[in-house]
Amino acid sequence: MSSENLPTSPGRKPRVAVVFGGRSSEHAISVVTAGAVLRAIDRTKYDVLPIGITADGRWALTADDPERMAIADRSLPSVAELAESDEGTVVLSVDPANREVVYSEPGSVPKVLGDVDVVFPVLHGPYGEDGTLQGLLELSGVPYVGAGVLASAVGQDKEYMKRVFISYGLPVGPYEVIRPREWVRDPSAARRKIVDFAGEHGWPLFVKPARAGSSMGITKVDDLSGLDEAIEEARRHDPKILVESLLSGREIECGVLEFEDGPRASEPAWIPPVTDHEFYDFEAKYIDSASGVVPAPITPEQTAEVQRLAVAAFDAVSCEGLVRADFFLTDEGEFVINEINTMPGFTPISMYPRMWEKSGVSYPELIDRLIEAALRRPTGLR
């Protein structure tokens, strides 16, 4: 481990700020992920400071209480419920020579909470996973877990992700993009563009936000009658939408983790069809606890190929730390990469930690490896 990012005070444990919540529609899943991370992190090795970002963007000091961060009776948690104050604000210095975190409330003297040695950002979606938070941490000179600014931005925007994959020769399925001004300027022309795409590739189509995750805002559209409603649902999460054709085959996922000698791929998982849902949507993932099969029931040759492609996708986008890569194994026996997730969920039922557990890396070790990798990494250009 590089000594550059270690505490300067002898005997002090590295302090990890777990940042979660955020302004995206995936706020609640980020809170659930944070609870799992806080539960598993080695408190004998690290000091931990939980920092929540409310749905309106306020950075708040929160309770270190993983039990309150879980989904209970189909009810989703929020940072507002965990914040120690309705008005208190946490501020991270943007001076690279000063890693202090300061907490302040109206009418009170600001309180210095101490230095932060590394940030573990478990935010999902825009304003956290998309390079915005990573840019702030780069300005602050604070190491952080996961992908950098460019890789985070590319990994969040499914259009440019696919463009990068294509440029690296990775197999990508048919898709179409409707940009915000296209829909606002001429909805009829945008609709015709989608209909023409369906004419070439067939129905059904999947209409989804271009920059959202956790299957938020995705609709399976069987014919023209459901198109406008699907577009509006996707635009509720993101003004730019992506349209994809149906790929007939099996859904296969594979995790990538950064080791000392470079990225390695996990045992892959198979996501079987969900009987009560049209596809692997948000409720299937998080509410109804649909889960995958690890290791995936595929041949050794197919396992080696999907692992190769997962690492290739990691490298193509210049990722760091971790990635979950999602594929379709078509009926013709070919892998097509659907997307990557640069900060996959760490909930108790999430596939990324489950795949690594089957690969010999336990949940606590997984968290430790991610923090160690962040502390080894130099800040600034690299």
Short mmCIF file of C-alpha atoms in Angstrom, two decimals:
data_model
loop_
_atom_site.label_atom_id
_atom_site.label_comp_id
_atom_site.label_asym_id
_atom_site.label_seq_id
_atom_site.Cartn_x
_atom_site.Cartn_y
_atom_site.Cartn_z
CA MET A 1 0.00 0.00 0.00
CA SER A 2 1.24 3.50 -0.82
CA SER A 3 2.17 5.51 2.27
CA GLU A 4 0.89 8.67 0.54
CA ASN A 5 -2.71 8.01 1.54
CA LEU A 6 -2.16 6.64 5.03
CA PRO A 7 -2.79 8.66 8.23
CA THR A 8 0.17 10.75 9.38
CA SER A 9 -0.60 10.33 13.08
CA PRO A 10 1.11 7.20 14.48
CA GLY A 11 -1.34 4.58 15.68
CA ARG A 12 -4.38 6.18 14.05
CA LYS A 13 -6.52 3.89 11.94
CA PRO A 14 -7.44 5.05 8.43
CA ARG A 15 -10.76 6.84 8.49
CA VAL A 16 -13.30 5.77 5.88
CA ALA A 17 -16.19 8.08 5.03
CA VAL A 18 -19.08 6.00 3.69
CA VAL A 19 -21.10 8.41 1.55
CA PHE A 20 -24.59 7.32 0.51
CA GLY A 21 -28.11 8.40 -0.44
CA GLY A 22 -28.03 11.16 -3.03
CA ARG A 23 -30.37 12.97 -5.37
CA SER A 24 -31.08 10.21 -7.86
CA SER A 25 -34.10 7.91 -8.02
CA GLU A 26 -31.84 5.19 -6.59
CA HIS A 27 -31.55 7.01 -3.25
CA ALA A 28 -33.13 4.24 -1.19
CA ILE A 29 -31.04 1.45 -2.72
CA SER A 30 -27.91 3.47 -1.95
CA VAL A 31 -29.02 3.64 1.70
CA VAL A 32 -29.55 -0.14 1.76
CA THR A 33 -26.12 -0.67 0.19
CA ALA A 34 -24.52 1.61 2.79
CA GLY A 35 -26.11 -0.36 5.60
CA ALA A 36 -24.60 -3.58 4.29
CA VAL A 37 -21.15 -1.95 3.91
CA LEU A 38 -21.28 -0.44 7.41
CA ARG A 39 -22.26 -3.81 8.82
CA ALA A 40 -19.35 -5.60 7.14
CA ILE A 41 -16.47 -3.12 7.36
CA ASP A 42 -13.66 -4.14 9.73
CA ARG A 43 -13.94 -1.73 12.68
CA THR A 44 -10.68 -3.03 14.16
CA LYS A 45 -8.86 -1.83 11.04
CA TYR A 46 -10.78 1.33 10.06
CA ASP A 47 -12.55 4.23 11.70
CA VAL A 48 -15.86 4.84 9.94
CA LEU A 49 -17.78 8.06 9.35
CA PRO A 50 -21.23 7.65 7.72
CA ILE A 51 -22.29 10.66 5.66
CA GLY A 52 -25.69 10.71 4.01
CA ILE A 53 -26.80 12.95 1.15
CA THR A 54 -30.49 13.76 1.33
CA ALA A 55 -32.80 13.61 -1.69
CA ASP A 56 -32.50 17.40 -2.01
CA GLY A 57 -28.68 17.32 -1.87
CA ARG A 58 -27.84 18.22 1.74
CA TRP A 59 -24.83 16.39 3.18
CA ALA A 60 -25.87 15.16 6.62
CA LEU A 61 -24.23 13.45 9.56
CA THR A 62 -26.15 10.22 10.05
CA ALA A 63 -26.53 7.48 12.60
CA ASP A 64 -24.12 4.56 12.24
CA ASP A 65 -27.05 2.15 12.43
CA PRO A 66 -27.15 -0.46 9.64
CA GLU A 67 -30.35 -2.03 10.97
CA ARG A 68 -32.29 1.14 10.13
CA MET A 69 -30.95 1.12 6.57
CA ALA A 70 -32.67 -2.06 5.42
CA ILE A 71 -35.87 -2.53 3.44
CA ALA A 72 -38.56 -3.36 6.00
CA ASP A 73 -42.11 -4.46 5.11
CA ARG A 74 -41.55 -3.28 1.52
CA SER A 75 -40.73 0.20 2.87
CA LEU A 76 -37.60 1.90 1.52
CA PRO A 77 -35.23 3.79 3.86
CA SER A 78 -33.99 7.36 3.37
CA VAL A 79 -31.17 9.59 4.59
CA ALA A 80 -33.71 12.03 6.04
CA GLU A 81 -34.80 9.33 8.49
CA LEU A 82 -31.19 8.72 9.55
CA ALA A 83 -29.90 12.31 9.75
CA GLU A 84 -28.97 13.52 13.22
CA SER A 85 -30.40 16.96 12.42
CA ASP A 86 -32.88 18.46 9.97
CA GLU A 87 -30.51 21.35 9.24
CA GLY A 88 -26.99 20.19 10.07
CA THR A 89 -24.55 20.11 7.15
CA VAL A 90 -21.34 18.17 6.54
CA VAL A 91 -18.68 19.89 4.43
CA LEU A 92 -15.58 18.29 2.90
CA SER A 93 -12.75 20.71 2.18
CA VAL A 94 -11.75 21.19 -1.46
CA ASP A 95 -8.21 22.08 -0.39
CA PRO A 96 -6.00 19.05 -1.21
CA ALA A 97 -3.79 19.93 1.76
CA ASN A 98 -6.73 19.68 4.15
CA ARG A 99 -8.86 16.52 4.44
CA GLU A 100 -10.92 17.73 7.38
CA VAL A 101 -14.65 17.16 7.54
CA VAL A 102 -16.61 19.93 9.25
CA TYR A 103 -20.14 19.68 10.67
CA SER A 104 -22.20 22.81 11.22
CA GLU A 105 -25.71 23.73 12.33
CA PRO A 106 -27.40 27.14 12.22
CA GLY A 107 -26.50 29.19 15.28
CA SER A 108 -23.73 26.81 16.41
CA VAL A 109 -19.95 26.83 16.13
CA PRO A 110 -18.79 24.45 13.34
CA LYS A 111 -17.33 21.20 14.65
CA VAL A 112 -14.31 19.55 13.05
CA LEU A 113 -14.95 15.80 12.76
CA GLY A 114 -11.35 14.97 11.84
CA ASP A 115 -9.54 13.98 8.68
CA VAL A 116 -10.86 11.53 6.10
CA ASP A 117 -8.31 9.21 4.50
CA VAL A 118 -10.57 7.55 1.93
CA VAL A 119 -14.16 7.88 0.76
CA PHE A 120 -16.33 4.86 0.00
CA PRO A 121 -19.06 6.35 -2.23
CA VAL A 122 -21.94 3.91 -2.40
CA LEU A 123 -24.18 6.23 -4.39
CA HIS A 124 -26.08 4.92 -7.39
CA GLY A 125 -27.17 6.91 -10.42
CA PRO A 126 -26.77 10.61 -11.28
CA TYR A 127 -25.13 13.02 -8.82
CA GLY A 128 -22.96 10.31 -7.31
CA GLU A 129 -22.07 7.41 -9.56
CA ASP A 130 -21.75 9.50 -12.72
CA GLY A 131 -18.44 11.28 -12.09
CA THR A 132 -19.86 14.31 -10.29
CA LEU A 133 -18.90 13.19 -6.78
CA GLN A 134 -15.66 11.74 -8.13
CA GLY A 135 -14.78 15.16 -9.54
CA LEU A 136 -15.34 16.76 -6.13
CA LEU A 137 -13.11 14.17 -4.49
CA GLU A 138 -10.41 14.74 -7.11
CA LEU A 139 -10.51 18.47 -6.33
CA SER A 140 -10.29 17.63 -2.63
CA GLY A 141 -7.35 15.27 -3.14
CA VAL A 142 -9.12 12.49 -1.23
CA PRO A 143 -8.75 8.88 -2.42
CA TYR A 144 -12.00 7.05 -3.11
CA VAL A 145 -13.27 3.60 -3.92
CA GLY A 146 -14.24 2.83 -7.49
CA ALA A 147 -14.02 4.35 -10.94
CA GLY A 148 -12.62 7.80 -11.68
CA VAL A 149 -14.38 10.76 -13.28
CA LEU A 150 -14.32 9.62 -16.92
CA ALA A 151 -15.07 5.95 -16.26
CA SER A 152 -17.89 6.88 -13.88
CA ALA A 153 -19.45 9.22 -16.43
CA VAL A 154 -19.15 6.74 -19.30
CA GLY A 155 -20.40 3.91 -17.09
CA GLN A 156 -23.50 5.92 -16.18
CA ASP A 157 -24.44 7.02 -19.69
CA LYS A 158 -25.58 3.92 -21.56
CA GLU A 159 -25.25 5.59 -24.96
CA TYR A 160 -21.58 6.49 -24.59
CA MET A 161 -20.86 3.24 -22.76
CA LYS A 162 -22.05 1.36 -25.82
CA ARG A 163 -20.08 3.64 -28.13
CA VAL A 164 -16.90 2.86 -26.19
CA PHE A 165 -17.63 -0.88 -26.23
CA ILE A 166 -18.17 -0.81 -29.99
CA SER A 167 -14.89 1.07 -30.51
CA TYR A 168 -13.10 -1.71 -28.60
CA GLY A 169 -14.77 -4.43 -30.64
CA LEU A 170 -17.02 -5.69 -27.85
CA PRO A 171 -20.36 -7.21 -28.93
CA VAL A 172 -23.29 -4.80 -28.40
CA GLY A 173 -26.97 -5.28 -29.27
CA PRO A 174 -29.07 -2.93 -31.44
CA TYR A 175 -30.13 0.35 -29.79
CA GLU A 176 -31.45 3.80 -30.56
CA VAL A 177 -31.13 7.07 -28.62
CA ILE A 178 -33.71 9.84 -28.28
CA ARG A 179 -32.08 13.02 -27.02
CA PRO A 180 -34.00 15.60 -24.97
CA ARG A 181 -34.27 18.21 -27.71
CA GLU A 182 -35.56 15.60 -30.20
CA TRP A 183 -38.57 14.79 -28.04
CA VAL A 184 -39.22 18.41 -27.08
CA ARG A 185 -38.80 19.80 -30.60
CA ASP A 186 -40.72 17.15 -32.55
CA PRO A 187 -42.25 14.24 -30.61
CA SER A 188 -43.77 12.81 -33.77
CA ALA A 189 -40.38 12.57 -35.48
CA ALA A 190 -38.84 11.01 -32.36
CA ARG A 191 -41.69 8.50 -32.22
CA ARG A 192 -41.21 7.63 -35.90
CA LYS A 193 -37.52 7.05 -35.22
CA ILE A 194 -38.45 4.44 -32.62
CA VAL A 195 -41.10 2.87 -34.83
CA ASP A 196 -38.57 2.59 -37.67
CA PHE A 197 -36.18 0.91 -35.22
CA ALA A 198 -38.93 -1.55 -34.27
CA GLY A 199 -39.61 -2.16 -37.96
CA GLU A 200 -35.99 -3.16 -38.42
CA HIS A 201 -35.48 -5.15 -35.21
CA GLY A 202 -39.01 -6.14 -34.21
CA TRP A 203 -41.20 -5.75 -31.13
CA PRO A 204 -41.04 -5.87 -28.15
CA LEU A 205 -38.70 -3.02 -27.30
CA PHE A 206 -37.24 -1.88 -23.99
CA VAL A 207 -37.48 1.85 -23.35
CA LYS A 208 -35.22 3.05 -20.56
CA PRO A 209 -33.55 6.15 -19.10
CA ALA A 210 -30.06 6.56 -20.58
CA ARG A 211 -28.50 7.45 -17.22
CA ALA A 212 -30.31 5.50 -14.51
CA GLY A 213 -29.77 2.15 -12.86
CA SER A 214 -31.47 -0.45 -10.66
CA SER A 215 -33.89 -1.01 -13.56
CA MET A 216 -35.56 2.32 -12.73
CA GLY A 217 -37.90 3.68 -15.39
CA ILE A 218 -37.62 0.71 -17.78
CA THR A 219 -40.69 -0.45 -19.70
CA LYS A 220 -41.11 -3.42 -21.98
CA VAL A 221 -43.20 -2.24 -24.93
CA ASP A 222 -45.01 -4.87 -26.96
CA ASP A 223 -46.53 -2.59 -29.61
CA LEU A 224 -47.11 1.01 -30.59
CA SER A 225 -49.99 1.49 -28.13
CA GLY A 226 -47.68 1.46 -25.09
CA LEU A 227 -44.89 3.57 -26.55
CA ASP A 228 -45.83 7.07 -25.37
CA GLU A 229 -46.42 5.95 -21.80
CA ALA A 230 -43.06 4.14 -21.78
CA ILE A 231 -41.29 7.23 -23.09
CA GLU A 232 -42.82 9.42 -20.42
CA GLU A 233 -41.89 6.93 -17.70
CA ALA A 234 -38.26 6.86 -18.88
CA ARG A 235 -38.16 10.66 -19.19
CA ARG A 236 -39.38 10.93 -15.61
CA HIS A 237 -35.92 9.67 -14.63
CA ASP A 238 -33.81 11.13 -17.46
CA PRO A 239 -34.63 13.44 -20.40
CA LYS A 240 -32.42 11.27 -22.63
CA ILE A 241 -33.79 7.80 -23.33
CA LEU A 242 -32.43 4.61 -24.82
CA VAL A 243 -34.43 2.09 -26.86
CA GLU A 244 -33.17 -1.49 -27.16
CA SER A 245 -34.41 -4.51 -29.04
CA LEU A 246 -35.25 -7.75 -27.28
CA LEU A 247 -32.35 -10.20 -27.27
CA SER A 248 -33.54 -13.77 -26.91
CA GLY A 249 -31.33 -15.68 -24.52
CA ARG A 250 -30.13 -15.89 -20.93
CA GLU A 251 -29.02 -13.01 -18.69
CA ILE A 252 -25.50 -13.56 -17.38
CA GLU A 253 -23.63 -11.27 -14.97
CA CYS A 254 -19.96 -11.21 -14.03
CA GLY A 255 -18.07 -9.22 -11.41
CA VAL A 256 -14.66 -7.60 -11.85
CA LEU A 257 -12.46 -6.69 -8.89
CA GLU A 258 -9.13 -4.89 -8.83
CA PHE A 259 -6.37 -6.96 -7.23
CA GLU A 260 -2.73 -5.98 -6.68
CA ASP A 261 -1.79 -7.50 -10.04
CA GLY A 262 -4.77 -6.09 -11.96
CA PRO A 263 -8.48 -6.78 -12.51
CA ARG A 264 -9.87 -10.30 -12.20
CA ALA A 265 -13.32 -11.69 -13.03
CA SER A 266 -15.58 -13.59 -10.66
CA GLU A 267 -17.66 -16.67 -11.17
CA PRO A 268 -20.55 -15.54 -13.39
CA ALA A 269 -24.21 -15.64 -12.39
CA TRP A 270 -27.35 -16.53 -14.30
CA ILE A 271 -30.45 -14.41 -13.76
CA PRO A 272 -33.36 -16.79 -14.40
CA PRO A 273 -36.66 -15.47 -15.77
CA VAL A 274 -38.87 -14.01 -13.04
CA THR A 275 -42.37 -15.45 -13.09
CA ASP A 276 -44.20 -12.51 -11.50
CA HIS A 277 -42.47 -9.79 -13.54
CA GLU A 278 -42.08 -9.18 -17.27
CA PHE A 279 -38.32 -8.71 -16.79
CA TYR A 280 -35.72 -8.28 -14.04
CA ASP A 281 -37.10 -4.94 -12.86
CA PHE A 282 -36.68 -2.89 -9.67
CA GLU A 283 -39.28 -4.77 -7.63
CA ALA A 284 -37.91 -8.14 -8.73
CA LYS A 285 -34.39 -7.09 -7.70
CA TYR A 286 -35.04 -5.40 -4.39
CA ILE A 287 -38.59 -5.90 -3.13
CA ASP A 288 -39.45 -9.45 -4.12
CA SER A 289 -35.86 -10.68 -3.72
CA ALA A 290 -35.51 -12.39 -7.08
CA SER A 291 -32.01 -13.81 -7.18
CA GLY A 292 -29.54 -15.33 -9.57
CA VAL A 293 -27.79 -18.67 -9.71
CA VAL A 294 -24.06 -18.71 -8.96
CA PRO A 295 -22.11 -20.14 -10.65
CA ALA A 296 -24.07 -19.80 -13.87
CA PRO A 297 -25.03 -23.11 -15.50
CA ILE A 298 -22.89 -22.56 -18.59
CA THR A 299 -19.95 -24.45 -20.05
CA PRO A 300 -16.35 -23.89 -18.88
CA GLU A 301 -15.59 -22.34 -22.28
CA GLN A 302 -18.53 -19.93 -21.92
CA THR A 303 -17.43 -19.06 -18.39
CA ALA A 304 -13.92 -18.23 -19.60
CA GLU A 305 -15.34 -16.12 -22.45
CA VAL A 306 -17.69 -14.04 -20.30
CA GLN A 307 -14.89 -13.48 -17.78
CA ARG A 308 -12.62 -12.31 -20.60
CA LEU A 309 -15.28 -9.94 -21.90
CA ALA A 310 -16.01 -8.56 -18.42
CA VAL A 311 -12.34 -7.65 -17.86
CA ALA A 312 -12.17 -6.24 -21.40
CA ALA A 313 -15.16 -3.99 -20.64
CA PHE A 314 -13.50 -2.90 -17.37
CA ASP A 315 -10.35 -1.95 -19.28
CA ALA A 316 -12.19 -0.34 -22.22
CA VAL A 317 -13.86 2.21 -19.93
CA SER A 318 -10.67 2.66 -17.80
CA CYS A 319 -12.44 1.49 -14.66
CA GLU A 320 -10.88 1.18 -11.23
CA GLY A 321 -11.83 -0.85 -8.19
CA LEU A 322 -14.87 -2.79 -9.33
CA VAL A 323 -17.49 -3.35 -12.01
CA ARG A 324 -20.45 -5.61 -12.57
CA ALA A 325 -20.81 -6.47 -16.24
CA ASP A 326 -24.20 -7.64 -17.55
CA PHE A 327 -24.51 -9.82 -20.65
CA PHE A 328 -27.00 -11.72 -22.73
CA LEU A 329 -26.01 -15.22 -23.83
CA THR A 330 -28.05 -15.46 -27.03
CA ASP A 331 -29.80 -18.56 -28.31
CA GLU A 332 -27.01 -18.75 -30.91
CA GLY A 333 -24.43 -19.11 -28.11
CA GLU A 334 -22.88 -15.64 -28.42
CA PHE A 335 -22.35 -13.15 -25.61
CA VAL A 336 -23.64 -9.59 -26.04
CA ILE A 337 -22.72 -7.01 -23.40
CA ASN A 338 -25.70 -5.02 -22.18
CA GLU A 339 -24.04 -2.64 -19.70
CA ILE A 340 -21.60 -2.24 -16.85
CA ASN A 341 -22.27 -0.85 -13.39
CA THR A 342 -19.32 0.97 -11.82
CA MET A 343 -20.89 0.94 -8.34
CA PRO A 344 -23.11 -2.14 -8.21
CA GLY A 345 -25.43 -2.75 -5.30
CA PHE A 346 -24.02 -4.27 -2.11
CA THR A 347 -27.35 -5.19 -0.57
CA PRO A 348 -27.58 -8.62 1.07
CA ILE A 349 -29.19 -10.03 -2.10
CA SER A 350 -27.06 -8.15 -4.64
CA MET A 351 -25.32 -10.24 -7.25
CA TYR A 352 -21.89 -8.60 -7.12
CA PRO A 353 -20.97 -9.73 -3.58
CA ARG A 354 -22.67 -13.09 -4.14
CA MET A 355 -20.54 -13.76 -7.22
CA TRP A 356 -17.35 -12.92 -5.35
CA GLU A 357 -18.35 -15.02 -2.36
CA LYS A 358 -18.62 -18.00 -4.72
CA SER A 359 -15.21 -16.99 -6.09
CA GLY A 360 -13.58 -17.22 -2.66
CA VAL A 361 -13.78 -13.56 -1.58
CA SER A 362 -16.06 -13.04 1.42
CA TYR A 363 -18.14 -9.89 1.85
CA PRO A 364 -15.83 -8.34 4.52
CA GLU A 365 -12.75 -9.21 2.43
CA LEU A 366 -14.40 -7.66 -0.62
CA ILE A 367 -14.96 -4.38 1.26
CA ASP A 368 -11.40 -4.47 2.57
CA ARG A 369 -9.90 -5.08 -0.88
CA LEU A 370 -11.81 -2.13 -2.33
CA ILE A 371 -10.59 0.21 0.41
CA GLU A 372 -7.02 -1.09 0.12
CA ALA A 373 -7.08 -0.55 -3.65
CA ALA A 374 -8.28 3.04 -3.16
CA LEU A 375 -5.55 3.74 -0.60
CA ARG A 376 -2.87 2.32 -2.96
CA ARG A 377 -4.01 4.52 -5.81
CA PRO A 378 -2.33 7.94 -6.19
CA THR A 379 -4.56 10.99 -6.28
CA GLY A 380 -4.59 13.26 -9.33
CA LEU A 381 -3.85 12.19 -12.88
CA ARG A 382 -2.90 8.52 -13.18
#
